[in-house]
């Protein structure tokens, strides 16, 4: 179930992999019926969110979001987290977080935004400018377009909990928080005794939230475990996106970020280190 080619889905759906995958999973899991979501409104919302991903981004585009969404759904089921960690409202929020986790991505790194005093860096005071923007732009769409708000029927308490979980999960995808979050997660689970429960249960809301944050982070780099041709395609477009930023840095006369220089080796040559220090510990 892990192996999947989201590129093929994008081609088969005419470039609408994210909206197709999002609608399918929410319908399959019974979320549409459980939360009285109007199917047509949900479909329109998903298309609008899909349109919020710049199509000219080689990597951070709607197809990537669809891939992360699908990978997250497999992780949650495979790790038996849908029983007590991500069920009902928690599952709805988890899926929505994956759908919007790179919404409105400019195709540039957070460090570049800060170094160039980009409007997003100024708006968010240099703190997780990308991730803050992804969450804010998606919820702004819901606020400004009531006709697209598929979650309008949620009671206020559920709406508040939904928003908090989504924002927490999206902000956790900032790689600057990676090692801190992973250290917390590892320490927490080392302190817990092995459980023989059919499905694990969270100790408290904080542990539940941290676990779902880690799940989304793992899904965000899930293509590392894809079939080699699929992974290589993702790696190729990521490298191109990085090279484009390197071109901008060169034009601006600022230091070119490591692995972003077209004249040198790119991220395709650094995969062993990324596997060892980032992917495998997750």
XYZ file of C-alpha atoms in Angstrom:
282
model
C 0.000 0.000 0.000
C 2.999 2.302 0.526
C 4.165 2.298 -3.097
C 2.231 4.820 -5.141
C 2.919 7.121 -8.062
C 1.134 10.422 -7.494
C 2.557 11.700 -10.771
C 0.414 9.097 -12.528
C -2.660 10.273 -10.617
C -1.913 13.867 -11.588
C -1.739 12.885 -15.243
C -4.898 10.754 -15.078
C -6.858 13.503 -13.294
C -5.776 16.311 -15.580
C -3.586 17.915 -12.935
C -6.057 17.569 -10.067
C -4.378 14.922 -7.923
C -4.808 16.928 -4.712
C -8.525 17.617 -4.999
C -9.230 14.063 -6.176
C -7.185 12.472 -3.388
C -8.581 14.823 -0.747
C -12.206 14.192 -1.671
C -11.676 10.441 -1.949
C -10.062 10.077 1.473
C -12.585 12.254 3.286
C -15.444 10.351 1.666
C -13.883 6.945 2.291
C -13.273 7.646 5.975
C -16.865 8.783 6.515
C -15.800 12.327 7.380
C -18.171 13.942 4.886
C -21.194 12.322 6.524
C -19.922 12.563 10.114
C -19.382 16.328 9.971
C -22.274 17.142 7.631
C -19.936 18.414 4.947
C -21.670 19.386 1.720
C -19.922 17.339 -1.004
C -20.168 20.059 -3.642
C -18.791 22.703 -1.272
C -15.938 20.370 -0.290
C -15.096 19.733 -3.940
C -15.023 23.471 -4.646
C -12.865 24.143 -1.589
C -10.367 21.475 -2.604
C -10.151 22.882 -6.123
C -9.612 26.388 -4.713
C -6.861 25.164 -2.387
C -5.314 23.271 -5.286
C -5.268 26.487 -7.306
C -3.381 28.131 -4.430
C -0.341 25.986 -5.172
C 1.798 27.681 -7.858
C 1.804 25.358 -10.858
C 5.230 26.578 -11.946
C 6.911 25.292 -8.781
C 8.839 22.196 -9.862
C 8.497 20.551 -6.421
C 6.313 22.464 -3.963
C 3.136 22.174 -5.998
C -0.285 20.553 -5.607
C 0.985 17.159 -6.757
C 3.471 17.157 -3.875
C 0.649 18.021 -1.463
C -1.396 15.110 -2.838
C 1.565 12.786 -2.365
C 2.019 13.907 1.252
C -1.708 13.522 1.921
C -1.783 9.994 0.566
C 1.391 9.046 2.453
C -0.011 10.447 5.697
C -3.177 8.375 5.311
C -1.063 5.218 4.916
C 1.112 6.127 7.915
C -1.856 6.786 10.177
C -3.465 3.480 9.275
C -0.263 1.463 9.266
C 0.780 2.761 12.689
C -2.771 2.172 14.010
C -3.103 5.850 14.884
C -6.611 6.191 13.447
C -8.077 4.513 16.526
C -7.061 6.979 19.244
C -4.718 9.632 17.803
C -6.369 10.659 14.550
C -10.021 9.678 14.526
C -13.093 11.765 13.839
C -12.196 15.443 14.059
C -8.543 14.570 14.523
C -8.471 12.681 11.234
C -10.271 15.506 9.430
C -7.723 17.998 10.774
C -4.794 15.712 9.900
C -5.946 15.387 6.298
C -6.582 19.111 5.997
C -3.126 19.881 7.417
C -1.551 17.692 4.744
C -3.677 19.313 2.031
C -2.583 22.853 2.954
C 0.902 22.222 4.358
C 2.645 24.004 1.451
C -0.241 26.206 0.283
C 0.956 29.301 -1.552
C 4.594 28.163 -1.488
C 6.817 30.673 -3.337
C 9.336 28.026 -4.377
C 11.972 29.544 -2.091
C 13.389 28.529 1.279
C 12.637 30.295 4.532
C 16.298 31.287 4.829
C 16.106 33.032 1.456
C 12.979 34.914 2.508
C 14.714 36.127 5.666
C 17.984 37.016 3.898
C 16.182 39.117 1.285
C 13.648 40.715 3.679
C 10.834 39.153 1.682
C 7.352 40.402 2.641
C 6.549 37.012 4.187
C 9.622 37.195 6.407
C 8.689 40.710 7.481
C 5.084 39.726 8.141
C 6.016 36.784 10.351
C 9.096 38.340 11.987
C 11.488 35.824 10.396
C 9.906 32.962 12.349
C 8.728 30.066 10.186
C 7.623 32.479 7.446
C 6.770 29.734 4.969
C 4.835 27.511 7.323
C 3.009 30.469 8.877
C 2.039 31.594 5.393
C 0.776 28.152 4.371
C -1.603 27.938 7.317
C -2.666 31.576 7.219
C -3.380 31.639 3.487
C -5.595 28.553 3.702
C -7.619 29.779 6.675
C -7.866 33.228 5.106
C -9.484 31.582 2.095
C -12.095 30.002 4.374
C -12.744 33.337 6.094
C -13.004 35.384 2.911
C -14.991 32.827 0.928
C -17.870 31.510 3.082
C -19.204 29.791 -0.022
C -16.129 27.526 0.125
C -16.149 26.878 3.870
C -16.907 23.165 3.902
C -16.492 23.108 7.681
C -19.155 25.693 8.428
C -21.316 23.138 10.271
C -18.656 22.430 12.894
C -19.667 23.689 16.359
C -17.434 26.467 17.698
C -15.552 24.161 20.069
C -14.798 21.682 17.301
C -13.858 24.479 14.914
C -11.347 25.819 17.452
C -9.830 22.372 18.037
C -9.713 21.714 14.286
C -7.860 24.954 13.573
C -5.382 24.432 16.419
C -4.428 20.947 15.277
C -4.054 22.011 11.654
C -1.865 25.012 12.531
C 0.281 22.993 14.941
C 0.875 20.274 12.350
C 1.711 22.697 9.539
C 4.106 24.776 11.670
C 5.902 21.579 12.682
C 6.975 20.986 9.072
C 9.551 23.778 9.464
C 12.886 21.944 9.217
C 14.409 24.365 11.709
C 12.290 22.623 14.345
C 13.086 19.138 13.106
C 15.695 17.969 15.603
C 13.989 19.602 18.560
C 10.669 17.892 17.783
C 12.332 14.571 17.069
C 14.247 14.729 20.362
C 11.008 15.402 22.258
C 9.234 12.560 20.471
C 12.052 10.070 21.025
C 12.406 10.930 24.708
C 8.679 10.665 25.242
C 8.391 7.224 23.720
C 11.509 5.890 25.401
C 9.852 6.730 28.704
C 6.757 4.725 27.779
C 6.645 0.991 28.253
C 5.954 -1.154 25.230
C 2.227 -1.524 24.749
C 0.401 -4.662 23.704
C -2.779 -2.759 22.881
C -4.281 -3.448 19.432
C -3.913 0.310 18.859
C -1.770 2.741 20.860
C -3.411 5.445 22.973
C -1.968 8.913 23.681
C -0.978 9.821 27.219
C -2.437 13.294 26.828
C -3.257 15.935 24.228
C 0.355 17.127 24.067
C 1.637 13.664 23.191
C -1.156 13.167 20.686
C -0.333 16.469 19.001
C 3.407 15.744 18.888
C 2.817 12.305 17.367
C 0.644 13.715 14.577
C 3.221 16.423 13.910
C 5.891 13.758 13.481
C 3.575 11.754 11.224
C 3.115 14.716 8.877
C 6.854 15.401 8.884
C 7.507 11.790 7.868
C 4.858 11.984 5.152
C 6.425 15.198 3.863
C 9.533 13.254 2.829
C 7.683 10.020 2.103
C 8.879 9.806 -1.498
C 12.260 8.747 -0.115
C 10.708 5.298 0.360
C 8.966 5.246 -3.019
C 9.972 3.065 -5.931
C 13.318 4.275 -7.251
C 12.000 5.791 -10.520
C 9.307 7.714 -8.604
C 11.769 8.933 -5.972
C 14.256 10.001 -8.644
C 11.572 12.046 -10.378
C 10.746 13.845 -7.119
C 14.433 14.385 -6.445
C 14.947 15.831 -9.904
C 12.237 18.466 -9.545
C 13.398 19.353 -6.023
C 16.897 19.889 -7.333
C 15.576 22.114 -10.115
C 13.606 24.217 -7.617
C 16.736 24.642 -5.503
C 18.785 25.570 -8.568
C 16.241 28.252 -9.458
C 16.734 29.794 -6.035
C 20.493 29.562 -6.543
C 20.069 31.481 -9.790
C 18.222 34.226 -7.890
C 20.896 34.327 -5.196
C 23.588 34.650 -7.849
C 21.684 37.457 -9.582
C 21.272 39.291 -6.250
C 24.949 38.946 -5.423
C 24.333 37.052 -2.184
C 25.969 33.739 -1.187
C 24.499 30.784 -3.029
C 23.001 28.273 -0.616
C 24.781 24.907 -0.339
C 23.592 22.467 -3.044
C 21.732 25.283 -4.866
C 24.485 26.132 -7.391
C 23.850 24.778 -10.891
C 27.581 24.695 -11.534
C 28.095 22.223 -8.694
C 26.527 19.050 -7.323
C 22.942 19.411 -6.119
C 20.730 17.577 -3.640
C 20.777 14.433 -5.775
C 24.359 13.944 -4.574
C 23.563 14.368 -0.885
C 20.894 11.723 -0.393
C 22.954 9.353 1.766
C 23.505 12.053 4.376
C 19.853 13.105 4.274
C 18.757 9.502 4.778
C 21.158 8.989 7.679
C 20.523 12.207 9.606
C 16.929 13.172 8.749
C 14.869 10.390 7.175
C 15.888 7.232 9.035
C 15.606 8.727 12.563
C 11.977 9.599 11.723
